Amino acid sequence: MPDQKIKTIGLMTSGGDCAGLNAAIRAVVSHACQHYGWRVMGIHDATQGLLARPLDYEELTTSVLTGNILRLGGTILGTTNRGNPFSYPMPDGSKRDRSGEIIEGYRMLGLDGLIAIGGDGSLAILQRLADQGGIPLIGIPKTIDNDVPLTDYSIGFTTAFNTAVEALDRLQPTAASHDRVMVLEVMGRDAGHIALNAGIAGGADVILIPEIPYRIEPIVQKILALREQGRQHALVVCSEAARPVDGSAVRQKVDGGTRYGGVGHVLSEQISKETGSESRVTVLGHVQRGGTPSPRDRILASTFGVHAVDLMAQGKTGRMVAWDKRGVVDVALSDVVGKTHSVDLGGTLVKTARALGICLGDE
Ligand code: F6P
């Protein structure tokens, strides 16, 4: 029995963009408007839209279903991965708790519930806002990093992973033609899912992930062993947060803070010096985030969007939709926040990589 109180819901995308966000927006609007007859208010730039006065939003009607939104990268609602409302950076450099203004914005819009498409950081913030403001909230997990717990996949991961595999497919011919070691640095923040999946699928010889701190010696030995077997080239994939056992991840100074990036160059130089091989680096960066969503991400986004609306209709809020093995399920948001989903060191992919003779930097 649908919750008769619900007439208008809010919808936002929060955190870094990725492929498949628009496909999820499409699914929510389609199901909410066409099946339940609700109105959907698309809030711009995550919580910023509720902080703005006047409020920054647009009503999403079935007219968004007529275009090419399913295939469109990015998010038509805009997003941000800055400006935590509980510690909001003010122009004078101070930090202020502005959560009350966001909850006030939610009420001004006359919303009966909120569906938020976000990663672990965003969902944690939104869950806190929901608790404080009594907001019925449903989360939809998205992130190329695939580090949201209790879901096999988050929207955006498969597209990013496919992009990294394509990069390896393009780098291999140059590696082979020029007898080079090609190093590919991929994103993923503190989780190595993109590197591990892409490395196996793309035939990498070395895969370095944050969960397994590396030593340079096994990497050098692997490249020398390949040479002994008559192969003069190699493919190395490293996560942006890969770090040596005796050091820390490489970070760049930006905007008063730091950001992962640069480990590929460090490794390339070390490999070249220790093996005498010529080496080149490709940093894939935001190429992994944009672009047309993979068919798998479209399926995930569509399924998640529909299930999120159904949960809202049933009054089952405080939940996050999730993918479990072969289908959609939902889990308590409180079981998700504050946790992360790292690469399982005893899991299938790590075992497979080792069995294939791929060097993971530790042995
Ligand atoms: O969390 C997604 C992600 O793309 C990470 O893989 C990466 O470290 C980070 O966001 C980059 O953030 P920004 O777009 O702010 O540079």
Coordinates of C-alpha atoms and ligand atoms in Angstrom, one line a residue:
M1 CA 0.0 0.0 0.0
P2 CA 1.7 3.3 -1.1
D3 CA 2.3 5.9 1.5
Q4 CA -0.6 8.3 0.8
K5 CA 1.2 11.2 2.5
I6 CA 3.9 11.4 -0.2
K7 CA 3.2 13.9 -3.0
T8 CA 6.5 15.6 -3.6
I9 CA 10.0 14.2 -3.3
G10 CA 13.4 15.9 -3.7
L11 CA 16.1 14.3 -5.7
M12 CA 19.8 15.3 -5.7
T13 CA 23.2 14.0 -6.8
S14 CA 26.0 14.6 -4.4
G15 CA 29.8 14.0 -4.4
G16 CA 32.0 13.5 -7.5
D17 CA 30.2 12.9 -10.7
C18 CA 30.3 9.6 -12.6
A19 CA 28.6 7.9 -15.5
G20 CA 25.1 6.7 -14.8
L21 CA 23.8 9.5 -12.6
N22 CA 21.5 10.8 -15.3
A23 CA 20.2 7.2 -15.9
A24 CA 19.3 7.0 -12.2
I25 CA 17.6 10.4 -12.3
R26 CA 15.6 9.2 -15.3
A27 CA 14.5 6.1 -13.5
V28 CA 13.4 8.0 -10.4
V29 CA 11.4 10.6 -12.4
S30 CA 9.9 7.9 -14.6
H31 CA 8.7 5.7 -11.7
A32 CA 7.7 8.5 -9.3
C33 CA 5.8 10.6 -11.8
Q34 CA 4.3 7.9 -14.1
H35 CA 3.5 5.1 -11.6
Y36 CA 2.9 7.0 -8.3
G37 CA 1.8 10.4 -9.7
W38 CA 4.3 12.3 -7.5
R39 CA 6.1 15.5 -8.2
V40 CA 9.9 15.4 -8.2
M41 CA 12.0 18.5 -7.4
G42 CA 15.5 18.2 -8.7
I43 CA 17.8 20.0 -6.2
H44 CA 20.9 21.6 -7.9
D45 CA 24.5 21.0 -6.8
A46 CA 23.7 18.7 -3.9
T47 CA 22.9 20.4 -0.6
Q48 CA 24.0 23.7 -2.1
G49 CA 20.6 24.0 -3.7
L50 CA 18.9 23.8 -0.3
L51 CA 21.3 26.3 1.1
A52 CA 20.7 28.9 -1.6
R53 CA 18.1 31.6 -1.1
P54 CA 16.1 31.6 -3.2
L55 CA 16.3 27.8 -3.3
D56 CA 18.1 26.4 -6.4
Y57 CA 16.1 23.6 -7.9
E58 CA 13.9 22.7 -10.9
E59 CA 10.8 20.5 -11.1
L60 CA 11.7 17.3 -13.1
T61 CA 8.8 16.2 -15.2
T62 CA 8.3 13.5 -17.7
S63 CA 9.8 15.9 -20.3
V64 CA 13.2 14.8 -19.0
L65 CA 12.4 11.3 -20.3
T66 CA 12.0 12.3 -23.9
G67 CA 15.7 13.2 -24.6
N68 CA 18.9 11.3 -24.5
I69 CA 19.4 11.4 -20.7
L70 CA 20.0 7.6 -20.4
R71 CA 23.2 7.9 -22.3
L72 CA 24.4 11.3 -20.9
G73 CA 27.5 11.5 -18.7
G74 CA 27.7 13.8 -15.7
T75 CA 24.5 14.9 -13.9
I76 CA 21.9 17.3 -15.1
L77 CA 21.4 18.4 -11.5
G78 CA 25.0 19.4 -10.9
T79 CA 26.9 18.2 -7.9
T80 CA 29.7 19.1 -5.5
N81 CA 32.2 17.2 -3.4
R82 CA 32.9 20.2 -1.3
G83 CA 31.1 22.2 1.4
N84 CA 30.2 19.8 4.3
P85 CA 27.2 21.6 5.8
F86 CA 28.3 20.7 9.3
S87 CA 31.7 22.4 8.8
Y88 CA 31.0 24.8 6.0
P89 CA 33.9 26.9 4.7
M90 CA 33.0 30.6 5.0
P91 CA 34.6 33.4 2.9
D92 CA 36.5 34.6 5.9
G93 CA 38.2 31.2 6.3
S94 CA 36.2 30.1 9.3
K95 CA 34.0 27.0 9.4
R96 CA 30.3 27.1 10.3
D97 CA 27.5 24.5 11.0
R98 CA 24.9 25.4 8.3
S99 CA 22.9 22.1 8.6
G100 CA 19.9 24.0 10.0
E101 CA 19.6 26.2 6.9
I102 CA 19.6 23.1 4.7
I103 CA 16.8 21.5 6.7
E104 CA 14.9 24.8 6.5
G105 CA 15.4 24.7 2.7
Y106 CA 14.0 21.2 2.6
R107 CA 10.9 22.3 4.4
M108 CA 10.5 25.5 2.3
L109 CA 10.3 23.2 -0.7
G110 CA 7.4 21.3 0.8
L111 CA 9.1 17.9 0.3
D112 CA 7.8 14.6 1.8
G113 CA 11.1 12.8 1.3
L114 CA 14.5 12.9 -0.3
I115 CA 16.3 10.5 -2.7
A116 CA 20.0 11.2 -2.8
I117 CA 22.5 9.6 -5.2
G118 CA 25.9 9.8 -3.5
G119 CA 29.0 8.1 -2.4
D120 CA 30.0 7.1 1.1
G121 CA 31.0 10.6 2.2
S122 CA 27.8 12.2 0.9
L123 CA 25.5 9.6 2.2
A124 CA 27.1 10.0 5.7
I125 CA 26.4 13.7 5.6
L126 CA 22.9 13.3 4.3
Q127 CA 22.1 10.6 6.9
R128 CA 23.2 13.0 9.6
L129 CA 21.0 15.8 8.1
A130 CA 18.1 13.4 7.9
D131 CA 18.4 12.3 11.5
Q132 CA 18.6 15.9 12.6
G133 CA 15.7 17.1 10.5
G134 CA 13.5 14.0 10.5
I135 CA 13.8 13.7 6.8
P136 CA 12.7 10.5 5.1
L137 CA 15.8 9.6 3.1
I138 CA 16.7 6.9 0.6
G139 CA 20.3 6.6 -0.7
I140 CA 21.4 5.4 -4.1
P141 CA 25.1 4.4 -4.1
K142 CA 27.4 5.9 -6.8
T143 CA 31.1 6.2 -7.1
I144 CA 33.8 5.0 -9.5
D145 CA 35.8 3.9 -6.5
N146 CA 33.2 1.2 -5.7
D147 CA 34.0 1.6 -2.0
V148 CA 30.4 1.9 -0.7
P149 CA 29.9 -1.0 1.7
L150 CA 27.0 -3.6 1.5
T151 CA 26.6 -3.3 -2.3
D152 CA 28.5 -5.3 -4.8
Y153 CA 28.5 -2.4 -7.2
S154 CA 27.9 1.4 -7.1
I155 CA 26.8 3.4 -10.2
G156 CA 29.8 4.6 -12.2
F157 CA 32.3 1.9 -11.3
T158 CA 31.8 -0.3 -14.3
T159 CA 32.2 2.5 -16.7
A160 CA 35.4 3.7 -15.0
F161 CA 36.7 0.1 -15.0
N162 CA 35.9 -0.4 -18.7
T163 CA 37.7 2.9 -19.5
A164 CA 40.8 1.7 -17.6
V165 CA 40.7 -1.6 -19.5
E166 CA 40.4 0.3 -22.8
A167 CA 43.4 2.4 -21.8
L168 CA 45.4 -0.8 -21.2
D169 CA 44.2 -2.2 -24.6
R170 CA 45.6 1.0 -26.2
L171 CA 48.8 1.0 -24.2
Q172 CA 49.8 -2.6 -24.9
P173 CA 50.6 -2.2 -28.6
T174 CA 52.9 0.8 -27.8
A175 CA 54.5 -1.1 -25.0
A176 CA 55.2 -4.1 -27.3
S177 CA 56.2 -2.0 -30.3
H178 CA 58.7 0.1 -28.4
D179 CA 59.9 -2.5 -25.7
R180 CA 58.6 -0.2 -23.0
V181 CA 57.2 -0.5 -19.5
M182 CA 53.9 1.4 -19.6
V183 CA 52.6 2.6 -16.2
L184 CA 48.9 3.4 -16.0
E185 CA 47.7 5.4 -12.9
V186 CA 44.0 5.0 -12.1
M187 CA 41.7 6.7 -9.6
G188 CA 39.9 4.9 -6.7
R189 CA 40.9 6.9 -3.7
D190 CA 41.7 4.5 -0.8
A191 CA 40.3 1.4 -2.6
G192 CA 42.0 -0.6 -5.3
H193 CA 38.9 -1.9 -7.1
I194 CA 39.5 -0.1 -10.4
A195 CA 43.2 -1.1 -10.6
L196 CA 42.6 -4.7 -9.6
N197 CA 39.7 -5.3 -12.0
A198 CA 41.2 -3.4 -14.9
G199 CA 44.6 -4.9 -14.3
I200 CA 43.3 -8.5 -14.6
A201 CA 41.0 -7.7 -17.5
G202 CA 43.7 -5.7 -19.3
G203 CA 46.5 -8.2 -18.9
A204 CA 48.7 -6.2 -16.6
D205 CA 51.9 -7.7 -15.3
V206 CA 52.0 -5.6 -12.1
I207 CA 49.0 -4.2 -10.2
L208 CA 49.5 -2.0 -7.2
I209 CA 46.6 -1.2 -4.9
P210 CA 46.4 0.8 -1.6
E211 CA 45.4 -2.3 0.3
I212 CA 48.7 -4.0 -0.4
P213 CA 51.7 -1.7 0.3
Y214 CA 54.4 -2.4 -2.3
R215 CA 58.2 -2.9 -2.4
I216 CA 60.0 -1.9 -5.5
E217 CA 62.1 -5.2 -5.6
P218 CA 59.4 -7.6 -6.5
I219 CA 58.2 -5.2 -9.3
V220 CA 61.7 -5.1 -10.7
Q221 CA 62.1 -8.9 -10.4
K222 CA 58.9 -9.4 -12.3
I223 CA 60.0 -7.1 -15.2
L224 CA 63.4 -8.8 -15.3
A225 CA 61.8 -12.3 -15.3
L226 CA 59.6 -11.2 -18.2
R227 CA 62.8 -10.2 -20.0
E228 CA 64.3 -13.6 -19.3
Q229 CA 61.3 -15.2 -21.0
G230 CA 61.9 -13.0 -24.0
R231 CA 59.4 -10.2 -23.4
Q232 CA 60.9 -6.7 -23.4
H233 CA 57.7 -4.9 -22.4
A234 CA 55.3 -4.8 -19.5
L235 CA 52.1 -3.2 -18.3
V236 CA 51.9 -1.8 -14.8
V237 CA 48.6 -0.5 -13.3
C238 CA 48.7 1.5 -10.0
S239 CA 46.0 3.0 -7.9
E240 CA 46.5 6.7 -7.2
A241 CA 46.8 5.8 -3.5
A242 CA 49.2 2.9 -3.9
R243 CA 52.0 3.4 -1.4
P244 CA 55.3 1.7 -0.6
V245 CA 55.7 -0.3 2.6
D246 CA 58.2 2.2 4.0
G247 CA 56.4 5.4 2.9
S248 CA 53.2 7.1 2.2
A249 CA 50.9 7.7 -0.8
V250 CA 52.0 10.5 -3.2
R251 CA 49.9 13.6 -2.8
Q252 CA 49.8 16.9 -4.6
K253 CA 49.2 20.2 -2.8
V254 CA 46.0 21.9 -4.0
D255 CA 43.6 24.6 -2.7
G256 CA 45.1 24.6 0.8
G257 CA 44.8 20.8 1.0
T258 CA 46.2 17.7 -0.8
R259 CA 45.0 15.2 -3.4
Y260 CA 46.3 11.8 -4.5
G261 CA 48.3 11.7 -7.7
G262 CA 51.8 11.2 -8.9
V263 CA 52.6 7.7 -7.9
G264 CA 52.7 6.6 -11.5
H265 CA 55.6 9.0 -12.2
V266 CA 57.5 7.9 -9.1
L267 CA 57.2 4.2 -10.1
S268 CA 58.0 4.8 -13.7
E269 CA 61.3 6.5 -12.8
Q270 CA 62.2 3.8 -10.3
I271 CA 61.4 1.0 -12.7
S272 CA 63.4 2.7 -15.5
K273 CA 66.4 3.2 -13.2
E274 CA 66.4 -0.3 -11.7
T275 CA 65.6 -2.3 -14.9
G276 CA 67.1 -0.1 -17.6
S277 CA 63.8 -0.4 -19.5
E278 CA 62.3 2.7 -21.1
S279 CA 59.1 3.6 -19.3
R280 CA 56.2 6.0 -19.9
V281 CA 53.3 7.0 -17.6
T282 CA 49.6 7.7 -18.4
V283 CA 47.5 9.2 -15.7
L284 CA 43.9 8.4 -16.6
G285 CA 42.3 11.0 -14.2
H286 CA 38.8 12.3 -14.8
V287 CA 38.5 10.4 -18.1
Q288 CA 37.3 7.6 -15.8
R289 CA 34.4 9.7 -14.5
G290 CA 32.8 11.2 -17.5
G291 CA 31.4 9.7 -20.7
T292 CA 28.5 7.5 -21.7
P293 CA 27.6 5.0 -19.0
S294 CA 28.3 1.3 -19.7
P295 CA 25.2 -0.9 -20.3
R296 CA 25.8 -2.4 -16.8
D297 CA 25.8 1.0 -15.2
R298 CA 22.6 1.8 -17.0
I299 CA 21.0 -1.4 -15.6
L300 CA 22.2 -0.6 -12.1
A301 CA 21.0 3.0 -12.3
S302 CA 17.6 2.1 -13.6
T303 CA 17.1 -0.7 -11.1
F304 CA 18.3 1.4 -8.2
G305 CA 16.1 4.4 -9.2
V306 CA 13.0 2.3 -9.4
H307 CA 13.7 0.5 -6.1
A308 CA 14.4 3.7 -4.3
V309 CA 11.0 5.1 -5.4
D310 CA 9.3 1.9 -4.3
L311 CA 10.9 2.1 -0.9
M312 CA 9.8 5.7 -0.5
A313 CA 6.3 4.6 -1.4
Q314 CA 6.3 1.9 1.2
G315 CA 7.6 4.3 3.8
K316 CA 10.8 2.2 4.2
T317 CA 13.2 5.1 4.6
G318 CA 16.6 5.4 6.1
R319 CA 17.6 2.7 3.6
M320 CA 20.2 2.5 0.8
V321 CA 19.4 0.5 -2.3
A322 CA 22.2 -2.1 -3.1
W323 CA 23.1 -4.8 -5.5
D324 CA 23.5 -8.2 -4.1
K325 CA 24.7 -11.0 -6.4
R326 CA 22.0 -11.0 -8.9
G327 CA 19.4 -8.5 -7.9
V328 CA 18.5 -5.3 -6.0
V329 CA 18.1 -5.2 -2.3
D330 CA 18.1 -2.5 0.4
V331 CA 20.2 -2.1 3.5
A332 CA 20.0 0.3 6.5
L333 CA 21.9 3.6 5.8
S334 CA 23.1 3.4 9.4
D335 CA 25.0 0.2 8.5
V336 CA 26.7 1.9 5.6
V337 CA 27.9 5.2 6.9
G338 CA 31.3 5.4 8.5
K339 CA 32.4 2.1 6.8
T340 CA 34.2 1.4 3.6
H341 CA 34.5 -1.5 1.1
S342 CA 38.1 -2.2 0.4
V343 CA 39.6 -4.9 -1.8
D344 CA 39.2 -8.3 0.0
L345 CA 42.8 -9.6 0.3
G346 CA 41.6 -13.2 0.5
G347 CA 39.0 -12.7 -2.2
T348 CA 38.6 -14.2 -5.7
L349 CA 40.2 -11.3 -7.6
V350 CA 43.4 -11.2 -5.5
K351 CA 43.7 -15.0 -5.7
T352 CA 43.2 -14.9 -9.4
A353 CA 45.7 -12.2 -9.9
R354 CA 48.4 -14.1 -7.9
A355 CA 47.5 -17.3 -9.7
L356 CA 48.0 -15.6 -13.1
G357 CA 51.5 -14.6 -11.9
I358 CA 50.6 -10.9 -11.7
C359 CA 52.9 -9.1 -9.3
L360 CA 50.9 -7.2 -6.5
G361 CA 54.0 -5.5 -5.2
D362 CA 54.4 -7.6 -2.0
E363 CA 56.1 -10.8 -3.4
Ligands
F6P1 O1 35.8 9.6 -5.4 C1 35.8 9.7 -6.8 C2 37.2 10.3 -7.2 O2 37.2 10.3 -8.6 C3 38.4 9.6 -6.7 O3 38.7 8.4 -7.4 C4 39.4 10.7 -6.8 O4 40.5 10.5 -5.9 C5 38.6 11.9 -6.5 O5 37.3 11.6 -6.7 C6 39.0 13.1 -7.3 O6 38.3 14.2 -6.9 P1 38.2 15.6 -7.6 O7 37.3 15.5 -8.8 O8 37.7 16.5 -6.6 O9 39.6 15.9 -8.1

